[in-house]
Amino acid sequence: MSFKESFLKRSNSYNFYKQQYETLSAENHELKALLKKYEEVYPPKECPICGYKGIDFKPYVNIIHREVECPQCRSHERHRALWLYFHEKKELLKKGNTFLHFAPEIQFDELFRNSGMEYHPVDINPENSLINEIVDIQDIKYPDNYFDLIYCSNVLEHVPDDKKAMDELYRVLKPNGTALILVPINGISYERPYDKQKTFESDEINTPELREKYYGQNDHLRLYGEDFKDKLKEAGFTILHDDYIKNLGHELIDKYALIKDENIFECTKLKS
Ligand SMILES: [Zn+2]
């Protein structure tokens, strides 16, 4: 029997041993050795947002093949990646700058509200308690060239006219401003059985059940392919980077349970 099997037989929970170790005694050599060995086989995962440390993250709804959700702050892979990103690129959260945030997430609320920026958390869904106002991304009620920073993560796949939405994001971004745009692409959310290049969207996929089956979630309206970046370019954006997560390296990707192939599209609007 391998060490892994024998350990799992003795305990289903690294956290149990960890807790025992901390509450019993640092002199408990057997426990200490066991924990150390276990950590070598399974390096503990960490959440950079809330500091959770444990053997793994939780699966999420139908995504059972992957660790997704932090059991403590409920962050998903993209939140943890963006958290690292915003802490590395602090200049983006510049005091006094204008910031449009679509579909705000609780994990970022304190960080963004305390940034000293002119912060606009918005959503079309009035049930999102973090918003200041209701805004339709297909018709953004702000003037041209208004925002220094736009952050729009996992929104466009819910929007009927995503082309209009991208045009609107481009319109309200200041020249040389930054728009961070994320969508689920290809098999990131689930296994995709067909062409990964092209975005898949069909009028016939019109029920929650069919959307779940073909797009991976019952309220998604399409499944983006690798041509998503072409759509951003068509709207006028220049993509500066899309490989932040990949460049973190496999150790950090494993530690924080990120998705190596997930893209943070860092876009700008060049002065014409
Ligand atoms: Zn967390």
PDB file of C-alpha atoms and ligand atoms in Angstrom:
ATOM      1  CA  MET A   1       0.000   0.000   0.000  1.00  0.00           C
ATOM      2  CA  SER A   2       1.427   3.365  -0.970  1.00  0.00           C
ATOM      3  CA  PHE A   3       1.919   6.125   1.539  1.00  0.00           C
ATOM      4  CA  LYS A   4      -0.873   8.028  -0.119  1.00  0.00           C
ATOM      5  CA  GLU A   5      -3.305   5.139   0.205  1.00  0.00           C
ATOM      6  CA  SER A   6      -2.350   4.369   3.769  1.00  0.00           C
ATOM      7  CA  PHE A   7      -2.633   7.959   4.792  1.00  0.00           C
ATOM      8  CA  LEU A   8      -6.003   8.325   3.172  1.00  0.00           C
ATOM      9  CA  LYS A   9      -7.119   5.214   4.954  1.00  0.00           C
ATOM     10  CA  ARG A  10      -6.103   6.667   8.275  1.00  0.00           C
ATOM     11  CA  SER A  11      -7.600  10.044   7.641  1.00  0.00           C
ATOM     12  CA  ASN A  12      -9.750  11.682   5.047  1.00  0.00           C
ATOM     13  CA  SER A  13      -8.768  15.070   6.234  1.00  0.00           C
ATOM     14  CA  TYR A  14      -5.507  16.873   6.185  1.00  0.00           C
ATOM     15  CA  ASN A  15      -7.247  19.657   8.032  1.00  0.00           C
ATOM     16  CA  PHE A  16      -8.111  17.292  10.865  1.00  0.00           C
ATOM     17  CA  TYR A  17      -4.458  16.425  11.393  1.00  0.00           C
ATOM     18  CA  LYS A  18      -3.426  19.998  10.995  1.00  0.00           C
ATOM     19  CA  GLN A  19      -5.857  21.024  13.691  1.00  0.00           C
ATOM     20  CA  GLN A  20      -4.748  18.181  15.942  1.00  0.00           C
ATOM     21  CA  TYR A  21      -1.181  19.171  15.385  1.00  0.00           C
ATOM     22  CA  GLU A  22      -1.824  22.744  16.309  1.00  0.00           C
ATOM     23  CA  THR A  23      -3.966  22.022  19.354  1.00  0.00           C
ATOM     24  CA  LEU A  24      -1.951  19.120  20.770  1.00  0.00           C
ATOM     25  CA  SER A  25       1.716  19.827  20.931  1.00  0.00           C
ATOM     26  CA  ALA A  26       4.598  20.807  18.753  1.00  0.00           C
ATOM     27  CA  GLU A  27       6.449  17.962  20.485  1.00  0.00           C
ATOM     28  CA  ASN A  28       4.171  15.371  18.961  1.00  0.00           C
ATOM     29  CA  HIS A  29       6.774  14.030  16.595  1.00  0.00           C
ATOM     30  CA  GLU A  30       4.705  11.330  15.007  1.00  0.00           C
ATOM     31  CA  LEU A  31       1.980  13.750  14.037  1.00  0.00           C
ATOM     32  CA  LYS A  32       4.480  16.345  12.929  1.00  0.00           C
ATOM     33  CA  ALA A  33       6.259  13.856  10.677  1.00  0.00           C
ATOM     34  CA  LEU A  34       2.981  12.635   9.257  1.00  0.00           C
ATOM     35  CA  LEU A  35       1.861  16.135   8.432  1.00  0.00           C
ATOM     36  CA  LYS A  36       5.195  17.013   6.867  1.00  0.00           C
ATOM     37  CA  LYS A  37       5.128  13.906   4.712  1.00  0.00           C
ATOM     38  CA  TYR A  38       1.574  14.588   3.721  1.00  0.00           C
ATOM     39  CA  GLU A  39       2.425  18.140   2.723  1.00  0.00           C
ATOM     40  CA  GLU A  40       5.224  16.811   0.517  1.00  0.00           C
ATOM     41  CA  VAL A  41       2.832  14.564  -1.340  1.00  0.00           C
ATOM     42  CA  TYR A  42       0.001  17.056  -1.413  1.00  0.00           C
ATOM     43  CA  PRO A  43       1.307  20.605  -1.115  1.00  0.00           C
ATOM     44  CA  PRO A  44      -1.446  22.523   0.669  1.00  0.00           C
ATOM     45  CA  LYS A  45      -3.570  24.891  -1.352  1.00  0.00           C
ATOM     46  CA  GLU A  46      -3.876  28.504  -0.382  1.00  0.00           C
ATOM     47  CA  CYS A  47      -6.352  31.252  -1.034  1.00  0.00           C
ATOM     48  CA  PRO A  48      -4.570  34.580  -1.490  1.00  0.00           C
ATOM     49  CA  ILE A  49      -7.797  36.442  -0.747  1.00  0.00           C
ATOM     50  CA  CYS A  50      -8.815  35.103   2.678  1.00  0.00           C
ATOM     51  CA  GLY A  51      -5.710  33.154   3.695  1.00  0.00           C
ATOM     52  CA  TYR A  52      -7.418  29.731   3.709  1.00  0.00           C
ATOM     53  CA  LYS A  53      -4.887  26.926   3.753  1.00  0.00           C
ATOM     54  CA  GLY A  54      -5.971  23.336   3.327  1.00  0.00           C
ATOM     55  CA  ILE A  55      -5.765  20.221   1.279  1.00  0.00           C
ATOM     56  CA  ASP A  56      -8.037  21.422  -1.470  1.00  0.00           C
ATOM     57  CA  PHE A  57     -10.766  23.692  -2.699  1.00  0.00           C
ATOM     58  CA  LYS A  58     -14.303  22.524  -3.345  1.00  0.00           C
ATOM     59  CA  PRO A  59     -15.914  21.492  -6.620  1.00  0.00           C
ATOM     60  CA  TYR A  60     -18.607  23.862  -7.840  1.00  0.00           C
ATOM     61  CA  VAL A  61     -22.104  22.862  -8.997  1.00  0.00           C
ATOM     62  CA  ASN A  62     -21.557  20.648 -12.049  1.00  0.00           C
ATOM     63  CA  ILE A  63     -17.806  21.163 -12.233  1.00  0.00           C
ATOM     64  CA  ILE A  64     -16.877  18.057 -10.338  1.00  0.00           C
ATOM     65  CA  HIS A  65     -13.587  17.344 -12.046  1.00  0.00           C
ATOM     66  CA  ARG A  66     -11.824  20.388 -10.698  1.00  0.00           C
ATOM     67  CA  GLU A  67     -11.124  22.271  -7.500  1.00  0.00           C
ATOM     68  CA  VAL A  68     -12.941  25.562  -7.849  1.00  0.00           C
ATOM     69  CA  GLU A  69     -14.315  27.216  -4.757  1.00  0.00           C
ATOM     70  CA  CYS A  70     -12.505  28.378  -1.616  1.00  0.00           C
ATOM     71  CA  PRO A  71     -14.433  26.910   1.338  1.00  0.00           C
ATOM     72  CA  GLN A  72     -13.823  30.064   3.336  1.00  0.00           C
ATOM     73  CA  CYS A  73     -14.446  33.085   1.072  1.00  0.00           C
ATOM     74  CA  ARG A  74     -16.085  31.194  -1.830  1.00  0.00           C
ATOM     75  CA  SER A  75     -13.639  32.644  -4.355  1.00  0.00           C
ATOM     76  CA  HIS A  76     -13.254  30.839  -7.670  1.00  0.00           C
ATOM     77  CA  GLU A  77     -10.102  30.450  -9.741  1.00  0.00           C
ATOM     78  CA  ARG A  78     -10.592  33.711 -11.617  1.00  0.00           C
ATOM     79  CA  HIS A  79     -11.128  35.702  -8.398  1.00  0.00           C
ATOM     80  CA  ARG A  80      -7.892  34.386  -6.924  1.00  0.00           C
ATOM     81  CA  ALA A  81      -6.035  35.158 -10.149  1.00  0.00           C
ATOM     82  CA  LEU A  82      -7.466  38.663 -10.356  1.00  0.00           C
ATOM     83  CA  TRP A  83      -6.658  39.248  -6.697  1.00  0.00           C
ATOM     84  CA  LEU A  84      -2.997  38.482  -7.422  1.00  0.00           C
ATOM     85  CA  TYR A  85      -3.178  40.613 -10.544  1.00  0.00           C
ATOM     86  CA  PHE A  86      -4.594  43.687  -8.784  1.00  0.00           C
ATOM     87  CA  HIS A  87      -2.022  43.391  -5.996  1.00  0.00           C
ATOM     88  CA  GLU A  88       0.807  43.150  -8.480  1.00  0.00           C
ATOM     89  CA  LYS A  89      -0.478  46.013 -10.626  1.00  0.00           C
ATOM     90  CA  LYS A  90      -1.410  48.454  -7.889  1.00  0.00           C
ATOM     91  CA  GLU A  91      -1.048  51.389 -10.280  1.00  0.00           C
ATOM     92  CA  LEU A  92      -4.363  50.368 -11.846  1.00  0.00           C
ATOM     93  CA  LEU A  93      -6.209  51.264  -8.630  1.00  0.00           C
ATOM     94  CA  LYS A  94      -5.041  54.849  -8.711  1.00  0.00           C
ATOM     95  CA  LYS A  95      -6.719  57.266  -6.322  1.00  0.00           C
ATOM     96  CA  GLY A  96      -9.092  59.635  -8.089  1.00  0.00           C
ATOM     97  CA  ASN A  97      -9.321  57.552 -11.270  1.00  0.00           C
ATOM     98  CA  THR A  98     -12.674  56.412 -12.616  1.00  0.00           C
ATOM     99  CA  PHE A  99     -13.457  52.706 -12.371  1.00  0.00           C
ATOM    100  CA  LEU A 100     -16.407  50.826 -13.878  1.00  0.00           C
ATOM    101  CA  HIS A 101     -16.953  47.338 -12.441  1.00  0.00           C
ATOM    102  CA  PHE A 102     -19.615  45.086 -13.944  1.00  0.00           C
ATOM    103  CA  ALA A 103     -21.236  42.394 -11.806  1.00  0.00           C
ATOM    104  CA  PRO A 104     -19.163  43.153  -8.704  1.00  0.00           C
ATOM    105  CA  GLU A 105     -17.977  40.265  -6.587  1.00  0.00           C
ATOM    106  CA  ILE A 106     -17.840  40.315  -2.800  1.00  0.00           C
ATOM    107  CA  GLN A 107     -14.185  39.239  -2.736  1.00  0.00           C
ATOM    108  CA  PHE A 108     -13.123  42.595  -4.195  1.00  0.00           C
ATOM    109  CA  ASP A 109     -15.584  44.904  -2.487  1.00  0.00           C
ATOM    110  CA  GLU A 110     -13.317  46.189   0.273  1.00  0.00           C
ATOM    111  CA  LEU A 111     -10.258  46.460  -1.960  1.00  0.00           C
ATOM    112  CA  PHE A 112     -12.048  48.532  -4.580  1.00  0.00           C
ATOM    113  CA  ARG A 113     -14.142  50.686  -2.236  1.00  0.00           C
ATOM    114  CA  ASN A 114     -11.074  51.613  -0.201  1.00  0.00           C
ATOM    115  CA  SER A 115      -8.986  52.416  -3.266  1.00  0.00           C
ATOM    116  CA  GLY A 116      -9.940  56.104  -3.305  1.00  0.00           C
ATOM    117  CA  MET A 117     -11.076  55.717  -6.904  1.00  0.00           C
ATOM    118  CA  GLU A 118     -14.350  57.038  -8.284  1.00  0.00           C
ATOM    119  CA  TYR A 119     -15.744  53.534  -8.112  1.00  0.00           C
ATOM    120  CA  HIS A 120     -18.876  52.474 -10.009  1.00  0.00           C
ATOM    121  CA  PRO A 121     -19.994  48.923  -9.184  1.00  0.00           C
ATOM    122  CA  VAL A 122     -22.909  48.178 -11.537  1.00  0.00           C
ATOM    123  CA  ASP A 123     -25.067  45.304 -12.711  1.00  0.00           C
ATOM    124  CA  ILE A 124     -28.252  44.772 -14.671  1.00  0.00           C
ATOM    125  CA  ASN A 125     -29.383  42.499 -11.862  1.00  0.00           C
ATOM    126  CA  PRO A 126     -30.910  44.578  -9.031  1.00  0.00           C
ATOM    127  CA  GLU A 127     -30.431  41.662  -6.638  1.00  0.00           C
ATOM    128  CA  ASN A 128     -26.686  42.193  -6.557  1.00  0.00           C
ATOM    129  CA  SER A 129     -26.384  44.023  -3.235  1.00  0.00           C
ATOM    130  CA  LEU A 130     -22.919  45.363  -4.051  1.00  0.00           C
ATOM    131  CA  ILE A 131     -24.033  47.687  -6.840  1.00  0.00           C
ATOM    132  CA  ASN A 132     -24.485  51.434  -6.777  1.00  0.00           C
ATOM    133  CA  GLU A 133     -26.727  51.469  -9.823  1.00  0.00           C
ATOM    134  CA  ILE A 134     -28.357  49.371 -12.497  1.00  0.00           C
ATOM    135  CA  VAL A 135     -26.565  49.531 -15.842  1.00  0.00           C
ATOM    136  CA  ASP A 136     -27.193  47.547 -19.017  1.00  0.00           C
ATOM    137  CA  ILE A 137     -23.830  46.717 -20.560  1.00  0.00           C
ATOM    138  CA  GLN A 138     -25.459  46.974 -24.012  1.00  0.00           C
ATOM    139  CA  ASP A 139     -26.322  50.619 -23.328  1.00  0.00           C
ATOM    140  CA  ILE A 140     -23.907  52.083 -20.782  1.00  0.00           C
ATOM    141  CA  LYS A 141     -25.278  55.398 -19.543  1.00  0.00           C
ATOM    142  CA  TYR A 142     -21.935  57.158 -19.304  1.00  0.00           C
ATOM    143  CA  PRO A 143     -20.228  59.548 -21.720  1.00  0.00           C
ATOM    144  CA  ASP A 144     -17.536  58.518 -24.177  1.00  0.00           C
ATOM    145  CA  ASN A 145     -13.984  58.186 -22.815  1.00  0.00           C
ATOM    146  CA  TYR A 146     -15.091  58.349 -19.169  1.00  0.00           C
ATOM    147  CA  PHE A 147     -13.350  55.457 -17.392  1.00  0.00           C
ATOM    148  CA  ASP A 148      -9.680  54.910 -16.622  1.00  0.00           C
ATOM    149  CA  LEU A 149     -10.362  51.313 -15.622  1.00  0.00           C
ATOM    150  CA  ILE A 150     -13.042  48.803 -16.549  1.00  0.00           C
ATOM    151  CA  TYR A 151     -13.276  45.345 -15.024  1.00  0.00           C
ATOM    152  CA  CYS A 152     -15.800  42.986 -16.572  1.00  0.00           C
ATOM    153  CA  SER A 153     -15.445  39.342 -15.654  1.00  0.00           C
ATOM    154  CA  ASN A 154     -17.743  36.551 -16.808  1.00  0.00           C
ATOM    155  CA  VAL A 155     -20.513  38.871 -17.935  1.00  0.00           C
ATOM    156  CA  LEU A 156     -20.515  38.828 -21.746  1.00  0.00           C
ATOM    157  CA  GLU A 157     -21.581  35.183 -21.991  1.00  0.00           C
ATOM    158  CA  HIS A 158     -24.873  36.227 -20.324  1.00  0.00           C
ATOM    159  CA  VAL A 159     -25.541  39.196 -22.625  1.00  0.00           C
ATOM    160  CA  PRO A 160     -27.841  38.846 -25.684  1.00  0.00           C
ATOM    161  CA  ASP A 161     -25.953  41.336 -27.875  1.00  0.00           C
ATOM    162  CA  ASP A 162     -22.353  40.875 -26.814  1.00  0.00           C
ATOM    163  CA  LYS A 163     -21.056  42.794 -29.825  1.00  0.00           C
ATOM    164  CA  LYS A 164     -22.968  45.882 -28.717  1.00  0.00           C
ATOM    165  CA  ALA A 165     -21.684  45.334 -25.167  1.00  0.00           C
ATOM    166  CA  MET A 166     -18.057  45.245 -26.324  1.00  0.00           C
ATOM    167  CA  ASP A 167     -18.617  48.358 -28.455  1.00  0.00           C
ATOM    168  CA  GLU A 168     -20.039  50.089 -25.382  1.00  0.00           C
ATOM    169  CA  LEU A 169     -17.118  49.060 -23.170  1.00  0.00           C
ATOM    170  CA  TYR A 170     -14.769  50.472 -25.782  1.00  0.00           C
ATOM    171  CA  ARG A 171     -16.746  53.692 -26.086  1.00  0.00           C
ATOM    172  CA  VAL A 172     -16.684  54.535 -22.367  1.00  0.00           C
ATOM    173  CA  LEU A 173     -13.002  53.620 -21.883  1.00  0.00           C
ATOM    174  CA  LYS A 174     -10.575  56.538 -21.883  1.00  0.00           C
ATOM    175  CA  PRO A 175      -7.791  56.532 -24.469  1.00  0.00           C
ATOM    176  CA  ASN A 176      -4.879  54.635 -22.867  1.00  0.00           C
ATOM    177  CA  GLY A 177      -7.250  53.353 -20.173  1.00  0.00           C
ATOM    178  CA  THR A 178      -7.332  49.703 -19.157  1.00  0.00           C
ATOM    179  CA  ALA A 179     -10.181  47.244 -19.634  1.00  0.00           C
ATOM    180  CA  LEU A 180      -9.832  43.832 -17.992  1.00  0.00           C
ATOM    181  CA  ILE A 181     -12.212  41.436 -19.675  1.00  0.00           C
ATOM    182  CA  LEU A 182     -12.713  37.756 -18.895  1.00  0.00           C
ATOM    183  CA  VAL A 183     -15.096  35.160 -20.307  1.00  0.00           C
ATOM    184  CA  PRO A 184     -15.164  31.388 -20.050  1.00  0.00           C
ATOM    185  CA  ILE A 185     -13.516  30.027 -23.168  1.00  0.00           C
ATOM    186  CA  ASN A 186     -13.733  26.496 -24.499  1.00  0.00           C
ATOM    187  CA  GLY A 187     -13.275  23.699 -22.048  1.00  0.00           C
ATOM    188  CA  ILE A 188     -12.433  25.902 -19.110  1.00  0.00           C
ATOM    189  CA  SER A 189     -15.888  25.467 -17.668  1.00  0.00           C
ATOM    190  CA  TYR A 190     -16.515  21.972 -18.950  1.00  0.00           C
ATOM    191  CA  GLU A 191     -15.490  19.502 -21.604  1.00  0.00           C
ATOM    192  CA  ARG A 192     -16.158  20.883 -25.039  1.00  0.00           C
ATOM    193  CA  PRO A 193     -16.714  18.300 -27.723  1.00  0.00           C
ATOM    194  CA  TYR A 194     -16.241  20.413 -30.853  1.00  0.00           C
ATOM    195  CA  ASP A 195     -14.323  23.210 -32.600  1.00  0.00           C
ATOM    196  CA  LYS A 196     -12.409  25.175 -30.014  1.00  0.00           C
ATOM    197  CA  GLN A 197     -11.561  28.045 -32.299  1.00  0.00           C
ATOM    198  CA  LYS A 198     -14.977  29.353 -33.092  1.00  0.00           C
ATOM    199  CA  THR A 199     -17.544  30.747 -30.685  1.00  0.00           C
ATOM    200  CA  PHE A 200     -20.588  28.510 -30.612  1.00  0.00           C
ATOM    201  CA  GLU A 201     -24.028  30.110 -30.503  1.00  0.00           C
ATOM    202  CA  SER A 202     -27.332  28.884 -31.888  1.00  0.00           C
ATOM    203  CA  ASP A 203     -30.950  30.094 -31.732  1.00  0.00           C
ATOM    204  CA  GLU A 204     -31.990  26.491 -31.260  1.00  0.00           C
ATOM    205  CA  ILE A 205     -30.252  26.337 -27.909  1.00  0.00           C
ATOM    206  CA  ASN A 206     -33.004  28.182 -26.124  1.00  0.00           C
ATOM    207  CA  THR A 207     -33.851  26.384 -22.892  1.00  0.00           C
ATOM    208  CA  PRO A 208     -31.961  26.219 -19.614  1.00  0.00           C
ATOM    209  CA  GLU A 209     -31.395  22.495 -20.175  1.00  0.00           C
ATOM    210  CA  LEU A 210     -29.944  22.954 -23.648  1.00  0.00           C
ATOM    211  CA  ARG A 211     -27.796  25.879 -22.511  1.00  0.00           C
ATOM    212  CA  GLU A 212     -26.423  23.795 -19.696  1.00  0.00           C
ATOM    213  CA  LYS A 213     -25.660  20.987 -22.105  1.00  0.00           C
ATOM    214  CA  TYR A 214     -24.033  23.025 -24.868  1.00  0.00           C
ATOM    215  CA  TYR A 215     -22.746  26.143 -23.152  1.00  0.00           C
ATOM    216  CA  GLY A 216     -21.885  24.686 -19.750  1.00  0.00           C
ATOM    217  CA  GLN A 217     -24.306  26.753 -17.666  1.00  0.00           C
ATOM    218  CA  ASN A 218     -28.058  27.180 -17.875  1.00  0.00           C
ATOM    219  CA  ASP A 219     -27.933  30.982 -18.194  1.00  0.00           C
ATOM    220  CA  HIS A 220     -25.075  31.273 -20.678  1.00  0.00           C
ATOM    221  CA  LEU A 221     -26.043  32.413 -24.165  1.00  0.00           C
ATOM    222  CA  ARG A 222     -22.996  31.153 -26.054  1.00  0.00           C
ATOM    223  CA  LEU A 223     -19.740  29.326 -25.633  1.00  0.00           C
ATOM    224  CA  TYR A 224     -16.773  31.467 -26.569  1.00  0.00           C
ATOM    225  CA  GLY A 225     -13.934  30.004 -28.571  1.00  0.00           C
ATOM    226  CA  GLU A 226     -10.434  31.227 -29.169  1.00  0.00           C
ATOM    227  CA  ASP A 227     -11.884  33.792 -31.574  1.00  0.00           C
ATOM    228  CA  PHE A 228     -12.976  35.846 -28.550  1.00  0.00           C
ATOM    229  CA  LYS A 229      -9.867  37.958 -28.910  1.00  0.00           C
ATOM    230  CA  ASP A 230     -10.878  38.783 -32.489  1.00  0.00           C
ATOM    231  CA  LYS A 231     -14.190  40.061 -31.156  1.00  0.00           C
ATOM    232  CA  LEU A 232     -12.350  42.372 -28.758  1.00  0.00           C
ATOM    233  CA  LYS A 233     -10.209  43.646 -31.617  1.00  0.00           C
ATOM    234  CA  GLU A 234     -13.285  44.208 -33.783  1.00  0.00           C
ATOM    235  CA  ALA A 235     -14.700  46.419 -31.033  1.00  0.00           C
ATOM    236  CA  GLY A 236     -11.523  48.505 -31.296  1.00  0.00           C
ATOM    237  CA  PHE A 237      -9.525  47.182 -28.353  1.00  0.00           C
ATOM    238  CA  THR A 238      -5.809  46.576 -28.465  1.00  0.00           C
ATOM    239  CA  ILE A 239      -4.949  43.541 -26.344  1.00  0.00           C
ATOM    240  CA  LEU A 240      -1.779  44.244 -24.367  1.00  0.00           C
ATOM    241  CA  HIS A 241      -1.553  40.919 -22.521  1.00  0.00           C
ATOM    242  CA  ASP A 242      -3.585  37.790 -22.064  1.00  0.00           C
ATOM    243  CA  ASP A 243      -1.096  35.443 -20.437  1.00  0.00           C
ATOM    244  CA  TYR A 244      -0.788  36.720 -16.861  1.00  0.00           C
ATOM    245  CA  ILE A 245      -1.931  33.456 -15.271  1.00  0.00           C
ATOM    246  CA  LYS A 246       0.240  31.231 -17.449  1.00  0.00           C
ATOM    247  CA  ASN A 247       3.274  33.323 -16.549  1.00  0.00           C
ATOM    248  CA  LEU A 248       2.760  32.803 -12.819  1.00  0.00           C
ATOM    249  CA  GLY A 249       4.299  29.359 -13.264  1.00  0.00           C
ATOM    250  CA  HIS A 250       2.976  25.957 -12.294  1.00  0.00           C
ATOM    251  CA  GLU A 251       3.883  26.149  -8.601  1.00  0.00           C
ATOM    252  CA  LEU A 252       1.735  29.213  -7.969  1.00  0.00           C
ATOM    253  CA  ILE A 253      -0.956  27.955 -10.324  1.00  0.00           C
ATOM    254  CA  ASP A 254      -1.175  24.740  -8.270  1.00  0.00           C
ATOM    255  CA  LYS A 255      -0.909  26.453  -4.922  1.00  0.00           C
ATOM    256  CA  TYR A 256      -3.752  28.856  -5.592  1.00  0.00           C
ATOM    257  CA  ALA A 257      -5.704  26.362  -7.733  1.00  0.00           C
ATOM    258  CA  LEU A 258      -5.823  28.619 -10.796  1.00  0.00           C
ATOM    259  CA  ILE A 259      -6.609  27.684 -14.391  1.00  0.00           C
ATOM    260  CA  LYS A 260      -3.435  27.795 -16.438  1.00  0.00           C
ATOM    261  CA  ASP A 261      -5.252  28.546 -19.687  1.00  0.00           C
ATOM    262  CA  GLU A 262      -7.599  31.162 -18.334  1.00  0.00           C
ATOM    263  CA  ASN A 263      -7.000  34.530 -19.985  1.00  0.00           C
ATOM    264  CA  ILE A 264      -7.198  37.910 -18.359  1.00  0.00           C
ATOM    265  CA  PHE A 265      -7.554  40.083 -21.441  1.00  0.00           C
ATOM    266  CA  GLU A 266      -5.823  43.329 -20.575  1.00  0.00           C
ATOM    267  CA  CYS A 267      -7.086  45.719 -23.234  1.00  0.00           C
ATOM    268  CA  THR A 268      -6.562  49.353 -24.010  1.00  0.00           C
ATOM    269  CA  LYS A 269      -7.841  51.988 -26.381  1.00  0.00           C
ATOM    270  CA  LEU A 270      -5.077  53.574 -28.378  1.00  0.00           C
ATOM    271  CA  LYS A 271      -5.393  57.215 -29.290  1.00  0.00           C
ATOM    272  CA  SER A 272      -6.320  57.510 -32.916  1.00  0.00           C
TER     273      SER A 272
HETATM  274 ZN    ZN B   1     -10.622  32.260   0.232  1.00  0.00          ZN
END
